[in-house]
Amino acid sequence: MKTIGIGLAGFGTVGAGVYENLERHRDLIAERSGYSFDVRRIVVRDPLKKRDVQATSGLFSKRWQDLLEDPEIRVVVELMGGTTEAYDLTVAAIQSGRIVVTGNKALLAERGAEIFALACEHKVPVFFEAAVAGGIPIIQSLRDAFVGNRIESVHGILNGTSNYILTRMQEAGMDYPEALAEAVQLGYAEADPTLDVNGWDAAHKAIILAALAYGFWVDPSTVRVEGIDRVSAADIHFAKGLGYAIKMLGSVRVIDSLVEVGVAPTLIPQSNVLASVNGVFNAIAVRGDLVGDSLFYGRGAGRGPTSTSVIGDLVEAAHILDAPRGTYGFSSHGLYGNNRPSDEIIGSYYLRLSVDDKPGVLARIAGLLGEAGIGISSVVQPESIAGVETPLVLMIHEARYGKMRETLAKIISLDCVKGSPVLFNVESLT
Ligand code: NAP
Ligand code: HSE
């Protein structure tokens, strides 16, 4: 039995979960892995705060530098979140030769290229299974198990909070703020839940998945990211009538040697398995040229699932301390090396407008789409429902996103179109 000293930065939902579950399953982890983990110091913002998980008070500190001043700490577990101090700690830990385990997707999506360059330089791994999809082992699967595949696409419901909110709105008829408050209370949301609902948390995860699949870090500023704040009960209802569910979908794929990455509310066929992924559950569908279609499903957030991934990484770190392997958590392979600007990405769309109920309106809208070379696959004029007067729903296929946006700007300037339009992606996922 070997004991590995670890330093925990962060004792919130995930950090406290890791501490609690390392204690709870100490014997099990030791039996199954041959290692025991000794938390030697815990860094928090407020060491005096009352906490629901109890740890020895002498372990708490406000200074992350303390973790690097203890030679017995061999692994630094960064669960503070954010991209400033978390970055400083990660860099300093790597430079000091300590393995880093992190759940910080924002940090990796924004600064992954630098962090892994440093990790390679110092021959120190950075593990991040908890950063994407909570308890689902998607990082190891994509990076290691599927290493022999050319990855064709990865589609996923990557944010537990937004999926939870959409599910509660759909199934319990809850309104948006109430469902969000529940997700925060359950520990699913980020410290700043804006990132969950505006799509950026899912985008950070999609960028990480793209990096593993295609070997380079996509610049976040080039990714189209839309949140669930525009999804209304009315659109969920109209989509259902058309045979679709609305999900916040992360899409990563390669077309003609360019990688496409995006996150947006998306209509997916009710018959597709992703349509029945509800609550805090995440699911990721990976298509590889050898493996074909694989589906990963599990809880995407919360204490138990996320600490599961961190503990798995700790055991991996312990093995590497015993027998270094020459892999550092991410290898750039530059298979494609570039991503398609979001305006150039071709997609299909659900467009919902509110219009004047009089003859000729549809012809004017169809005329503008026709002039832009954009085809309509179907038109529905559903009954008005709460909050949406005289709706007109158009299903549009195969248009460049930039062209679609340009044309939409012309459509909404028509005097017969009222209020704000709603434009969501449609994915057949075939
Ligand atoms: P959280 O509940 O907000 O906890 C953050 C912890 O870090 C708190 O203990 C806080 O101290 C401490 N902290 C924050 N900034 C600090 C600083 N500058 N110096 C020292 N301590 C600091 O966050 P969380 O939900 O556990 O998430 C932690 C990380 O895991 C984030 O990167 C998040 O994206 C990721 N993650 C979260 C989940 C999830 O389900 N929540 C799942 C996967 C990944 P105080 O307690 O004193 O405030
Ligand atoms: N806030 C994130 C979510 C946590 O809801 O998915 C898991 O990364």
Coordinates of C-alpha atoms and ligand atoms in Angstrom, one line a residue:
M1 CA 0.0 0.0 0.0
K2 CA 1.4 3.4 -1.0
T3 CA 0.2 6.7 0.4
I4 CA 0.2 9.7 -1.9
G5 CA 0.1 13.2 -0.5
I6 CA -2.3 15.5 -2.2
G7 CA -3.2 19.2 -1.9
L8 CA -6.8 20.3 -2.6
A9 CA -7.4 23.7 -4.0
G10 CA -11.2 24.3 -3.5
F11 CA -13.6 22.8 -1.1
G12 CA -16.9 23.6 -2.8
T13 CA -19.3 21.1 -4.4
V14 CA -16.5 19.1 -6.1
G15 CA -13.6 19.7 -3.7
A16 CA -15.6 18.7 -0.6
G17 CA -17.1 15.8 -2.6
V18 CA -13.5 14.5 -3.3
Y19 CA -12.5 14.9 0.3
E20 CA -15.7 13.2 1.6
N21 CA -15.5 10.3 -0.9
L22 CA -11.8 9.7 -0.4
E23 CA -12.7 9.2 3.3
R24 CA -15.8 7.2 2.7
H25 CA -14.2 4.8 0.3
R26 CA -10.7 4.9 1.7
D27 CA -10.6 1.1 2.1
L28 CA -12.3 0.3 -1.2
I29 CA -10.0 2.6 -3.1
A30 CA -7.0 1.1 -1.4
E31 CA -8.1 -2.4 -2.1
R32 CA -9.0 -1.7 -5.7
S33 CA -6.0 0.5 -6.6
G34 CA -3.3 -0.2 -4.1
Y35 CA -3.1 3.5 -3.1
S36 CA -4.3 5.6 -0.3
F37 CA -4.6 9.4 -0.6
D38 CA -3.7 11.8 2.2
V39 CA -5.2 15.3 1.9
R40 CA -2.4 17.4 3.5
R41 CA -3.8 20.8 2.8
I42 CA -7.0 22.5 1.6
V43 CA -7.0 25.9 0.0
V44 CA -10.2 28.0 0.2
R45 CA -11.2 31.6 0.0
D46 CA -12.6 31.6 3.6
P47 CA -11.0 29.1 6.0
L48 CA -13.5 30.0 8.7
K49 CA -16.7 29.4 6.6
K50 CA -19.2 26.8 8.0
R51 CA -19.2 23.8 5.7
D52 CA -21.5 20.8 5.3
V53 CA -18.5 18.5 4.9
Q54 CA -16.2 18.5 7.9
A55 CA -12.4 18.4 7.5
T56 CA -9.7 18.9 10.1
S57 CA -9.6 22.7 10.6
G58 CA -5.8 22.8 10.6
L59 CA -5.8 21.7 7.0
F60 CA -7.4 24.9 5.7
S61 CA -5.4 27.8 4.2
K62 CA -6.1 30.8 2.0
R63 CA -2.8 30.6 0.1
W64 CA -2.5 28.2 -2.8
Q65 CA 1.3 28.6 -2.6
D66 CA 1.1 26.5 0.6
L67 CA 0.4 23.5 -1.5
L68 CA 3.7 23.9 -3.2
E69 CA 5.7 24.4 0.0
D70 CA 4.9 20.9 1.2
P71 CA 7.3 18.4 -0.4
E72 CA 5.0 15.6 0.6
I73 CA 2.3 16.9 -1.7
R74 CA 2.8 15.1 -5.0
V75 CA -0.5 15.9 -6.7
V76 CA -2.3 19.2 -6.8
V77 CA -6.1 19.0 -7.3
E78 CA -7.4 22.2 -8.7
L79 CA -11.1 22.6 -8.0
M80 CA -11.3 26.4 -7.4
G81 CA -12.6 27.3 -10.8
G82 CA -11.9 30.5 -12.7
T83 CA -9.1 31.3 -15.0
T84 CA -6.8 33.6 -13.0
E85 CA -5.6 32.0 -9.7
A86 CA -6.4 28.6 -11.0
Y87 CA -4.0 29.3 -13.9
D88 CA -1.3 30.6 -11.6
L89 CA -1.6 27.5 -9.4
T90 CA -1.6 25.1 -12.3
V91 CA 1.4 26.6 -13.9
A92 CA 3.3 26.8 -10.6
A93 CA 2.4 23.2 -9.8
I94 CA 3.6 22.0 -13.2
Q95 CA 6.8 24.0 -12.8
S96 CA 7.4 22.4 -9.4
G97 CA 7.0 18.9 -10.9
R98 CA 3.7 18.1 -9.3
I99 CA 1.0 16.3 -11.2
V100 CA -2.2 18.4 -11.6
V101 CA -5.8 17.0 -11.5
T102 CA -8.4 19.6 -12.5
G103 CA -12.1 19.8 -13.2
N104 CA -11.7 23.3 -14.7
K105 CA -13.0 23.3 -18.2
A106 CA -12.9 27.1 -18.6
L107 CA -9.2 27.1 -17.8
L108 CA -8.4 24.3 -20.2
A109 CA -10.6 25.7 -23.0
E110 CA -9.0 29.1 -22.8
R111 CA -5.4 28.2 -21.9
G112 CA -5.1 24.5 -22.7
A113 CA -2.5 25.1 -25.4
E114 CA -0.1 26.8 -23.0
I115 CA -0.8 24.5 -20.1
F116 CA -0.1 21.3 -22.0
A117 CA 3.0 22.8 -23.7
L118 CA 4.3 23.5 -20.2
A119 CA 3.2 20.0 -19.0
C120 CA 5.2 18.5 -21.9
E121 CA 8.2 20.7 -21.2
H122 CA 8.3 19.7 -17.6
K123 CA 7.1 16.1 -18.3
V124 CA 4.3 16.5 -15.8
P125 CA 0.8 15.2 -16.6
V126 CA -2.4 17.2 -16.2
F127 CA -5.5 15.1 -15.8
F128 CA -9.0 16.5 -16.4
E129 CA -11.6 13.8 -16.5
A130 CA -14.0 15.8 -14.3
A131 CA -13.9 18.8 -16.7
V132 CA -16.3 17.2 -19.2
A133 CA -19.6 15.5 -18.4
G134 CA -19.2 14.9 -14.7
G135 CA -18.9 11.2 -14.0
I136 CA -18.8 10.0 -17.6
P137 CA -15.3 8.8 -18.5
I138 CA -15.3 10.5 -21.9
I139 CA -11.8 12.0 -21.7
Q140 CA -10.0 8.7 -21.3
S141 CA -12.3 7.1 -23.9
L142 CA -11.7 9.7 -26.5
R143 CA -8.0 10.2 -25.8
D144 CA -7.0 6.6 -25.1
A145 CA -9.6 4.0 -25.9
F146 CA -10.4 5.5 -29.3
V147 CA -6.8 6.4 -30.2
G148 CA -7.0 4.2 -33.3
N149 CA -10.0 6.0 -34.7
R150 CA -10.3 9.0 -37.0
I151 CA -13.1 10.8 -35.1
E152 CA -15.8 11.9 -37.4
S153 CA -18.1 13.6 -34.9
V154 CA -18.9 14.2 -31.3
H155 CA -22.4 15.4 -30.4
G156 CA -23.4 15.9 -26.8
I157 CA -25.6 17.2 -24.1
L158 CA -22.7 18.7 -22.1
N159 CA -24.3 20.9 -19.5
G160 CA -26.3 19.3 -16.7
T161 CA -27.7 22.6 -15.4
S162 CA -29.2 23.7 -18.7
N163 CA -30.5 20.2 -19.4
Y164 CA -32.0 20.1 -16.0
I165 CA -33.7 23.5 -16.6
L166 CA -35.1 22.4 -20.0
T167 CA -36.4 19.2 -18.5
R168 CA -38.1 20.9 -15.5
M169 CA -39.7 23.5 -17.9
Q170 CA -40.9 20.7 -20.2
E171 CA -42.0 18.1 -17.6
A172 CA -43.1 20.1 -14.6
G173 CA -44.1 23.3 -16.4
M174 CA -41.7 25.2 -14.2
D175 CA -40.6 28.6 -15.2
Y176 CA -37.0 29.3 -16.0
P177 CA -35.9 31.2 -12.8
E178 CA -37.4 28.5 -10.6
A179 CA -35.7 25.7 -12.4
L180 CA -32.4 27.5 -12.4
A181 CA -32.7 28.1 -8.6
E182 CA -33.2 24.3 -8.1
A183 CA -30.1 23.5 -10.2
V184 CA -28.0 25.9 -8.2
Q185 CA -29.3 24.4 -4.9
L186 CA -28.4 20.9 -6.1
G187 CA -24.8 21.9 -6.8
Y188 CA -25.0 21.4 -10.6
A189 CA -24.4 25.0 -11.6
E190 CA -21.1 26.9 -11.9
A191 CA -20.2 29.5 -9.3
D192 CA -21.4 31.9 -11.9
P193 CA -24.5 30.1 -13.4
T194 CA -24.5 32.5 -16.3
L195 CA -21.9 30.2 -17.9
D196 CA -24.4 27.3 -17.7
V197 CA -27.3 29.0 -19.3
N198 CA -25.5 31.2 -21.9
G199 CA -23.8 28.1 -23.4
W200 CA -20.2 28.8 -22.4
D201 CA -19.8 26.0 -20.0
A202 CA -20.9 23.5 -22.7
A203 CA -18.7 25.4 -25.2
H204 CA -15.6 25.0 -22.9
K205 CA -16.4 21.2 -22.8
A206 CA -16.9 21.0 -26.6
I207 CA -13.5 22.8 -27.1
I208 CA -11.8 20.2 -24.9
L209 CA -13.5 17.3 -26.8
A210 CA -12.4 18.9 -30.1
A211 CA -8.9 19.1 -28.8
L212 CA -8.8 15.5 -27.9
A213 CA -10.4 14.4 -31.2
Y214 CA -8.5 16.7 -33.6
G215 CA -5.3 17.5 -31.7
F216 CA -5.4 21.2 -31.4
W217 CA -7.1 23.9 -29.3
V218 CA -9.8 25.8 -31.1
D219 CA -9.8 29.6 -30.3
P220 CA -13.0 30.1 -28.1
S221 CA -13.7 33.4 -29.9
T222 CA -14.3 31.6 -33.2
V223 CA -17.0 29.3 -31.7
R224 CA -20.7 30.0 -32.1
V225 CA -22.2 29.8 -28.6
E226 CA -25.9 30.3 -27.8
G227 CA -27.6 29.6 -24.5
I228 CA -31.0 28.3 -23.4
D229 CA -32.2 31.8 -22.3
R230 CA -34.1 32.1 -25.7
V231 CA -35.8 28.7 -25.3
S232 CA -39.5 29.2 -24.4
A233 CA -42.3 26.8 -23.5
A234 CA -43.9 27.8 -26.8
D235 CA -40.9 26.7 -28.8
I236 CA -40.6 23.4 -26.9
H237 CA -44.3 22.9 -27.7
F238 CA -44.0 23.8 -31.4
A239 CA -40.9 21.6 -31.8
K240 CA -42.7 18.7 -30.1
G241 CA -45.5 19.1 -32.7
L242 CA -42.9 18.7 -35.4
G243 CA -41.4 15.6 -33.9
Y244 CA -38.4 17.2 -32.2
A245 CA -37.1 17.9 -28.7
I246 CA -35.0 21.0 -28.0
K247 CA -31.7 20.3 -26.4
M248 CA -28.6 22.4 -25.8
L249 CA -26.3 20.5 -28.1
G250 CA -22.6 20.7 -28.4
S251 CA -21.4 19.7 -31.9
V252 CA -17.9 18.8 -32.9
R253 CA -17.2 17.4 -36.3
V254 CA -14.9 17.5 -39.2
I255 CA -16.0 18.3 -42.7
D256 CA -13.6 18.6 -45.6
S257 CA -10.6 18.7 -43.3
L258 CA -12.0 21.6 -41.2
V259 CA -13.2 21.2 -37.7
E260 CA -16.6 22.6 -36.8
V261 CA -17.4 23.4 -33.2
G262 CA -20.6 25.0 -31.8
V263 CA -23.1 25.0 -29.0
A264 CA -26.7 26.1 -29.4
P265 CA -30.2 25.1 -28.6
T266 CA -30.9 22.5 -31.2
L267 CA -34.0 20.5 -32.4
I268 CA -33.2 16.8 -32.5
P269 CA -35.6 14.1 -33.6
Q270 CA -37.6 12.7 -30.7
S271 CA -36.6 9.2 -32.0
N272 CA -32.9 10.0 -31.4
V273 CA -31.6 8.7 -28.1
L274 CA -30.2 12.1 -27.1
A275 CA -33.8 13.4 -27.1
S276 CA -34.6 11.3 -24.1
V277 CA -31.6 12.5 -22.0
N278 CA -33.2 14.4 -19.2
G279 CA -32.5 16.2 -15.9
V280 CA -28.8 16.5 -14.9
F281 CA -27.9 13.7 -17.2
N282 CA -25.4 14.2 -20.0
A283 CA -24.8 12.1 -23.1
I284 CA -22.2 12.1 -25.7
A285 CA -22.4 10.4 -29.1
V286 CA -19.0 9.7 -30.6
R287 CA -18.6 8.5 -34.2
G288 CA -15.3 7.0 -35.2
D289 CA -14.3 5.5 -38.5
L290 CA -13.5 2.1 -36.9
V291 CA -15.7 2.0 -33.9
G292 CA -18.8 3.4 -35.6
D293 CA -21.3 5.0 -33.2
S294 CA -20.7 4.9 -29.4
L295 CA -22.9 6.5 -26.8
F296 CA -21.8 7.6 -23.3
Y297 CA -24.5 8.5 -20.7
G298 CA -24.4 9.6 -17.1
R299 CA -24.7 12.3 -14.6
G300 CA -23.0 15.5 -15.8
A301 CA -22.7 17.4 -12.6
G302 CA -22.8 17.2 -8.8
R303 CA -20.7 16.0 -6.0
G304 CA -20.8 12.2 -6.5
P305 CA -20.3 12.0 -10.3
T306 CA -17.6 14.7 -10.4
S307 CA -15.6 13.3 -7.4
T308 CA -15.7 9.9 -9.1
S309 CA -13.8 11.3 -12.1
V310 CA -11.3 13.2 -9.8
I311 CA -10.6 10.1 -7.8
G312 CA -10.1 8.1 -11.0
D313 CA -7.5 10.7 -12.1
L314 CA -5.8 10.5 -8.7
V315 CA -5.3 6.8 -9.1
E316 CA -3.9 7.4 -12.6
A317 CA -1.6 10.1 -11.2
A318 CA -0.4 7.6 -8.5
H319 CA 0.4 5.0 -11.2
I320 CA 2.4 7.6 -13.1
L321 CA 4.3 8.6 -10.0
D322 CA 5.4 4.9 -9.8
A323 CA 6.0 4.4 -13.5
P324 CA 6.2 7.6 -15.6
R325 CA 4.7 7.0 -19.0
G326 CA 5.7 9.8 -21.3
T327 CA 2.1 11.1 -21.8
Y328 CA 1.0 14.3 -20.3
G329 CA -2.8 14.3 -20.6
F330 CA -3.1 15.8 -24.1
S331 CA -1.0 15.3 -27.2
S332 CA -1.3 17.7 -30.1
H333 CA -1.5 15.8 -33.3
G334 CA -2.6 18.5 -35.7
L335 CA -4.6 16.1 -37.9
Y336 CA -6.6 19.0 -39.3
G337 CA -5.2 22.0 -37.5
N338 CA -7.9 24.5 -38.3
N339 CA -11.6 25.2 -37.6
R340 CA -14.3 26.6 -39.9
P341 CA -15.5 30.1 -39.0
S342 CA -19.1 29.8 -37.5
D343 CA -20.6 31.9 -40.3
E344 CA -19.3 29.3 -42.9
I345 CA -20.9 26.3 -41.2
I346 CA -23.8 24.8 -43.1
G347 CA -26.8 23.9 -41.0
S348 CA -30.5 23.4 -40.9
Y349 CA -32.7 25.7 -38.9
Y350 CA -36.0 26.1 -37.0
L351 CA -37.2 29.7 -37.5
R352 CA -40.1 31.0 -35.5
L353 CA -41.5 34.4 -36.2
S354 CA -44.6 36.3 -35.1
V355 CA -46.3 37.8 -38.1
D356 CA -49.4 39.8 -39.1
D357 CA -52.2 37.5 -39.9
K358 CA -52.9 38.6 -43.5
P359 CA -52.4 37.4 -47.0
G360 CA -49.0 37.8 -48.7
V361 CA -46.9 37.6 -45.5
L362 CA -45.5 34.1 -46.2
A363 CA -44.8 35.1 -49.8
R364 CA -42.7 38.1 -48.7
I365 CA -40.7 36.0 -46.2
A366 CA -40.2 33.1 -48.7
G367 CA -39.2 35.7 -51.3
L368 CA -36.3 36.9 -49.1
L369 CA -35.2 33.4 -48.4
G370 CA -35.4 32.5 -52.0
E371 CA -33.3 35.5 -53.1
A372 CA -30.6 34.3 -50.7
G373 CA -30.8 30.8 -52.2
I374 CA -32.1 29.3 -48.9
G375 CA -34.7 26.5 -49.2
I376 CA -37.7 26.0 -46.9
S377 CA -38.5 22.4 -46.1
S378 CA -41.8 23.0 -44.3
V379 CA -44.0 25.8 -43.0
V380 CA -46.4 25.6 -40.1
Q381 CA -48.7 28.2 -38.8
P382 CA -49.6 26.9 -35.3
E383 CA -52.3 28.3 -33.0
S384 CA -51.2 31.3 -31.0
I385 CA -50.2 30.3 -27.5
A386 CA -49.3 32.2 -24.3
G387 CA -46.6 34.7 -25.1
V388 CA -46.5 34.1 -28.9
E389 CA -49.1 35.8 -31.1
T390 CA -49.6 34.5 -34.6
P391 CA -46.6 32.3 -34.9
L392 CA -45.1 31.2 -38.1
V393 CA -42.6 28.3 -38.0
L394 CA -40.3 27.6 -41.0
M395 CA -38.0 24.6 -41.2
I396 CA -35.0 25.6 -43.3
H397 CA -32.4 23.3 -44.7
E398 CA -28.8 23.5 -45.7
A399 CA -27.8 27.2 -45.4
R400 CA -24.6 28.8 -44.3
Y401 CA -25.1 30.3 -40.8
G402 CA -23.8 33.7 -41.9
K403 CA -26.2 33.8 -44.9
M404 CA -29.0 32.7 -42.6
R405 CA -28.3 35.5 -40.2
E406 CA -28.1 38.1 -43.0
T407 CA -31.4 37.0 -44.4
L408 CA -33.0 36.9 -41.0
A409 CA -32.0 40.6 -40.5
K410 CA -33.9 41.4 -43.7
I411 CA -36.9 39.3 -42.7
I412 CA -37.3 41.0 -39.3
S413 CA -37.2 44.4 -41.0
L414 CA -40.4 43.6 -42.9
D415 CA -43.3 45.5 -41.4
C416 CA -45.4 42.3 -41.2
V417 CA -42.9 40.6 -38.8
K418 CA -43.3 41.5 -35.2
G419 CA -41.2 40.9 -32.0
S420 CA -38.0 38.9 -31.8
P421 CA -37.4 35.9 -34.1
V422 CA -36.2 32.6 -32.7
L423 CA -33.6 30.7 -34.8
F424 CA -32.4 27.3 -33.5
N425 CA -30.3 24.6 -35.2
V426 CA -31.9 21.4 -36.4
E427 CA -29.7 18.2 -36.4
S428 CA -30.9 15.0 -37.9
L429 CA -28.0 13.1 -36.2
T430 CA -28.1 10.4 -38.7
Ligands
NAP1 P1 -17.6 25.9 -5.9 O1 -18.6 25.1 -5.2 O2 -17.9 27.4 -6.2 O3 -16.3 25.8 -5.0 C1 -15.1 26.6 -5.3 C2 -14.1 26.4 -4.2 O4 -12.9 27.0 -4.5 C3 -14.6 27.0 -2.8 O5 -14.2 26.1 -1.7 C4 -13.9 28.3 -2.7 O6 -13.6 28.7 -1.4 C5 -12.6 27.9 -3.4 N1 -12.0 29.1 -4.1 C6 -12.5 29.7 -5.2 N2 -11.6 30.7 -5.6 C7 -10.6 30.6 -4.8 C8 -9.4 31.4 -4.6 N3 -9.1 32.4 -5.5 N4 -8.5 31.0 -3.7 C9 -8.8 30.0 -2.8 N5 -9.9 29.3 -2.9 C10 -10.8 29.6 -3.8 O7 -17.2 25.3 -7.3 P2 -17.4 23.8 -7.8 O8 -18.8 23.6 -8.3 O9 -16.9 22.8 -6.7 O10 -16.4 23.7 -9.0 C11 -15.0 23.7 -8.9 C12 -14.4 23.4 -10.3 O11 -14.9 22.2 -10.8 C13 -14.8 24.5 -11.3 O12 -13.7 24.6 -12.2 C14 -16.0 23.8 -12.0 O13 -16.1 24.3 -13.4 C15 -15.6 22.4 -12.0 N6 -16.7 21.4 -12.1 C16 -17.8 21.6 -11.3 C17 -18.8 20.6 -11.4 C18 -20.0 20.7 -10.5 O14 -20.9 19.8 -10.7 N7 -20.2 21.6 -9.7 C19 -18.6 19.5 -12.2 C20 -17.5 19.4 -13.0 C21 -16.5 20.3 -12.9 P3 -14.7 29.0 -0.3 O15 -15.4 27.7 -0.1 O16 -14.0 29.6 0.8 O17 -15.6 30.0 -1.1
HSE2 N1 -22.2 23.4 -14.2 C1 -21.8 22.2 -14.9 C2 -23.0 21.6 -15.5 C3 -21.1 21.3 -14.0 O1 -24.1 21.9 -15.1 O2 -22.9 20.7 -16.4 C4 -20.5 20.1 -14.7 O3 -19.4 20.4 -15.5

